[in-house]
Amino acid sequence: MRIKACRKAHFNAAHRLYKKEWSDKKNEEVFGKCSNPKYHGHNYELIVGVVGTVDPETGFLIDLKILKEYIKTEVEDYMDHKNLNEEVEEFRELNPTVENIAFVIWNRLRDKIPIRYDIEVTLYETPRNFVIYKGE
Ligand code: NI
Protein backbone atom coordinates (compact mmCIF):
# COMPACT_ATOMS: atom_id res chain seq x y z
CA MET A 1 0.00 0.00 0.00
CA ARG A 2 1.51 3.32 -1.12
CA ILE A 3 0.64 6.20 1.15
CA LYS A 4 1.86 9.74 1.82
CA ALA A 5 2.64 11.08 5.29
CA CYS A 6 2.98 14.85 5.67
CA ARG A 7 4.42 17.19 8.23
CA LYS A 8 3.92 20.94 8.36
CA ALA A 9 6.54 23.44 9.43
CA HIS A 10 7.11 27.15 9.37
CA PHE A 11 9.99 29.59 9.08
CA ASN A 12 10.52 33.30 8.59
CA ALA A 13 13.27 34.56 6.35
CA ALA A 14 14.41 37.66 4.51
CA HIS A 15 15.39 37.80 0.88
CA ARG A 16 15.97 39.97 -2.13
CA LEU A 17 15.32 38.80 -5.68
CA TYR A 18 17.69 40.37 -8.17
CA LYS A 19 20.31 39.79 -10.78
CA LYS A 20 23.47 41.69 -10.02
CA GLU A 21 24.10 42.37 -13.70
CA TRP A 22 20.82 44.32 -13.91
CA SER A 23 20.04 47.89 -12.79
CA ASP A 24 17.80 48.47 -9.76
CA LYS A 25 15.14 49.66 -12.23
CA LYS A 26 15.20 46.49 -14.31
CA ASN A 27 15.25 44.34 -11.16
CA GLU A 28 12.18 46.16 -9.92
CA GLU A 29 10.42 45.68 -13.25
CA VAL A 30 11.06 41.93 -13.18
CA PHE A 31 10.92 41.08 -9.47
CA GLY A 32 8.65 43.85 -8.14
CA LYS A 33 8.66 44.46 -4.39
CA CYS A 34 10.78 41.36 -3.87
CA SER A 35 13.73 43.23 -5.40
CA ASN A 36 13.84 45.82 -2.58
CA PRO A 37 17.59 46.44 -2.08
CA LYS A 38 17.00 46.67 1.70
CA TYR A 39 15.49 43.16 1.81
CA HIS A 40 12.10 42.12 3.25
CA GLY A 41 10.67 39.05 4.92
CA HIS A 42 8.16 36.31 4.26
CA ASN A 43 6.42 33.81 6.53
CA TYR A 44 7.08 30.56 4.74
CA GLU A 45 4.76 27.62 5.36
CA LEU A 46 6.21 24.25 4.48
CA ILE A 47 4.56 20.87 3.98
CA VAL A 48 6.87 17.92 3.49
CA GLY A 49 5.23 14.79 2.08
CA VAL A 50 6.95 11.41 2.23
CA VAL A 51 5.54 8.71 -0.06
CA GLY A 52 6.22 5.01 0.25
CA THR A 53 5.00 1.66 1.47
CA VAL A 54 3.72 0.93 4.97
CA ASP A 55 5.79 -1.48 7.06
CA PRO A 56 3.30 -4.31 7.78
CA GLU A 57 4.97 -5.03 11.12
CA THR A 58 4.60 -1.53 12.59
CA GLY A 59 1.88 -0.05 10.40
CA PHE A 60 4.15 2.97 9.95
CA LEU A 61 5.26 4.57 6.69
CA ILE A 62 8.03 6.55 8.39
CA ASP A 63 8.70 7.48 11.98
CA LEU A 64 7.34 11.04 12.01
CA LYS A 65 9.71 11.94 14.85
CA ILE A 66 12.60 11.36 12.44
CA LEU A 67 10.92 13.46 9.72
CA LYS A 68 10.34 16.20 12.31
CA GLU A 69 14.03 16.11 13.26
CA TYR A 70 15.22 16.35 9.63
CA ILE A 71 12.91 19.30 8.97
CA LYS A 72 14.27 20.98 12.10
CA THR A 73 17.96 20.51 11.26
CA GLU A 74 17.81 20.93 7.47
CA VAL A 75 15.21 23.71 7.17
CA GLU A 76 14.26 25.43 10.42
CA ASP A 77 17.69 25.64 12.06
CA TYR A 78 19.22 26.39 8.65
CA MET A 79 16.84 29.06 7.30
CA ASP A 80 14.62 30.43 10.09
CA HIS A 81 15.28 34.13 10.84
CA LYS A 82 18.07 34.20 8.24
CA ASN A 83 18.82 36.50 5.37
CA LEU A 84 18.68 33.87 2.65
CA ASN A 85 20.88 35.78 0.18
CA GLU A 86 23.65 36.45 2.68
CA GLU A 87 23.51 33.61 5.18
CA VAL A 88 22.40 30.49 3.31
CA GLU A 89 25.16 29.06 1.16
CA GLU A 90 22.90 27.72 -1.61
CA PHE A 91 21.66 31.26 -2.37
CA ARG A 92 25.01 32.95 -2.82
CA GLU A 93 24.52 32.67 -6.57
CA LEU A 94 20.96 31.30 -6.80
CA ASN A 95 18.00 33.71 -6.57
CA PRO A 96 15.96 32.80 -3.45
CA THR A 97 12.60 32.58 -5.25
CA VAL A 98 9.98 30.34 -3.69
CA GLU A 99 10.73 27.85 -6.50
CA ASN A 100 14.44 27.75 -5.69
CA ILE A 101 13.85 27.60 -1.92
CA ALA A 102 11.59 24.55 -2.44
CA PHE A 103 14.30 23.00 -4.64
CA VAL A 104 16.99 23.58 -1.99
CA ILE A 105 14.77 22.17 0.79
CA TRP A 106 13.99 19.09 -1.32
CA ASN A 107 17.68 18.45 -1.97
CA ARG A 108 18.66 18.89 1.67
CA LEU A 109 15.95 16.44 2.78
CA ARG A 110 16.80 14.03 -0.05
CA ASP A 111 20.28 13.68 1.43
CA LYS A 112 18.76 12.54 4.76
CA ILE A 113 15.58 10.61 4.02
CA PRO A 114 16.08 6.97 2.91
CA ILE A 115 15.88 6.55 -0.85
CA ARG A 116 12.95 4.09 -0.62
CA TYR A 117 10.74 7.10 0.02
CA ASP A 118 9.71 9.73 -2.53
CA ILE A 119 9.64 13.30 -1.24
CA GLU A 120 7.29 16.19 -2.06
CA VAL A 121 7.91 19.73 -0.88
CA THR A 122 5.04 22.24 -0.84
CA LEU A 123 6.18 25.74 0.05
CA TYR A 124 3.94 28.76 0.58
CA GLU A 125 5.55 32.19 0.27
CA THR A 126 2.24 33.93 0.95
CA PRO A 127 -1.10 32.40 1.97
CA ARG A 128 -2.11 32.32 -1.70
CA ASN A 129 1.17 31.66 -3.55
CA PHE A 130 2.86 28.31 -3.31
CA VAL A 131 4.89 25.78 -5.28
CA ILE A 132 5.15 21.99 -5.18
CA TYR A 133 8.43 20.24 -6.01
CA LYS A 134 8.73 16.46 -6.32
CA GLY A 135 12.27 16.18 -7.59
CA GLU A 136 11.24 15.80 -11.24
NI1 NI B 1 9.79 38.52 -1.47
Short mmCIF file of N, CA and C and ligand atoms in Angstrom, two decimals, residues 15-17 33-35 40-42 44 96 125, ligand 1:
data_model
loop_
_atom_site.label_atom_id
_atom_site.label_comp_id
_atom_site.label_asym_id
_atom_site.label_seq_id
_atom_site.Cartn_x
_atom_site.Cartn_y
_atom_site.Cartn_z
N HIS A 15 14.70 38.02 2.15
CA HIS A 15 15.39 37.80 0.88
C HIS A 15 15.32 39.06 0.01
N ARG A 16 16.07 38.98 -1.05
CA ARG A 16 15.97 39.97 -2.13
C ARG A 16 16.13 39.20 -3.43
N LEU A 17 15.20 39.42 -4.37
CA LEU A 17 15.32 38.80 -5.68
C LEU A 17 15.94 39.81 -6.64
N LYS A 33 8.28 44.12 -5.77
CA LYS A 33 8.66 44.46 -4.39
C LYS A 33 9.72 43.52 -3.83
N CYS A 34 9.79 42.32 -4.37
CA CYS A 34 10.78 41.36 -3.87
C CYS A 34 12.21 41.73 -4.26
N SER A 35 12.36 42.81 -5.08
CA SER A 35 13.73 43.23 -5.40
C SER A 35 14.20 44.37 -4.51
N HIS A 40 13.42 42.18 2.60
CA HIS A 40 12.10 42.12 3.25
C HIS A 40 11.87 40.66 3.62
N GLY A 41 10.87 40.42 4.43
CA GLY A 41 10.67 39.05 4.92
C GLY A 41 9.39 38.41 4.42
N HIS A 42 9.37 37.09 4.51
CA HIS A 42 8.16 36.31 4.26
C HIS A 42 8.00 35.30 5.38
N TYR A 44 7.18 31.74 5.60
CA TYR A 44 7.08 30.56 4.74
C TYR A 44 6.39 29.42 5.49
N PRO A 96 16.81 33.51 -4.41
CA PRO A 96 15.96 32.80 -3.45
C PRO A 96 14.46 33.00 -3.72
N GLU A 125 4.85 30.94 -0.01
CA GLU A 125 5.55 32.19 0.27
C GLU A 125 4.57 33.22 0.84
NI NI B 1 9.79 38.52 -1.47
#
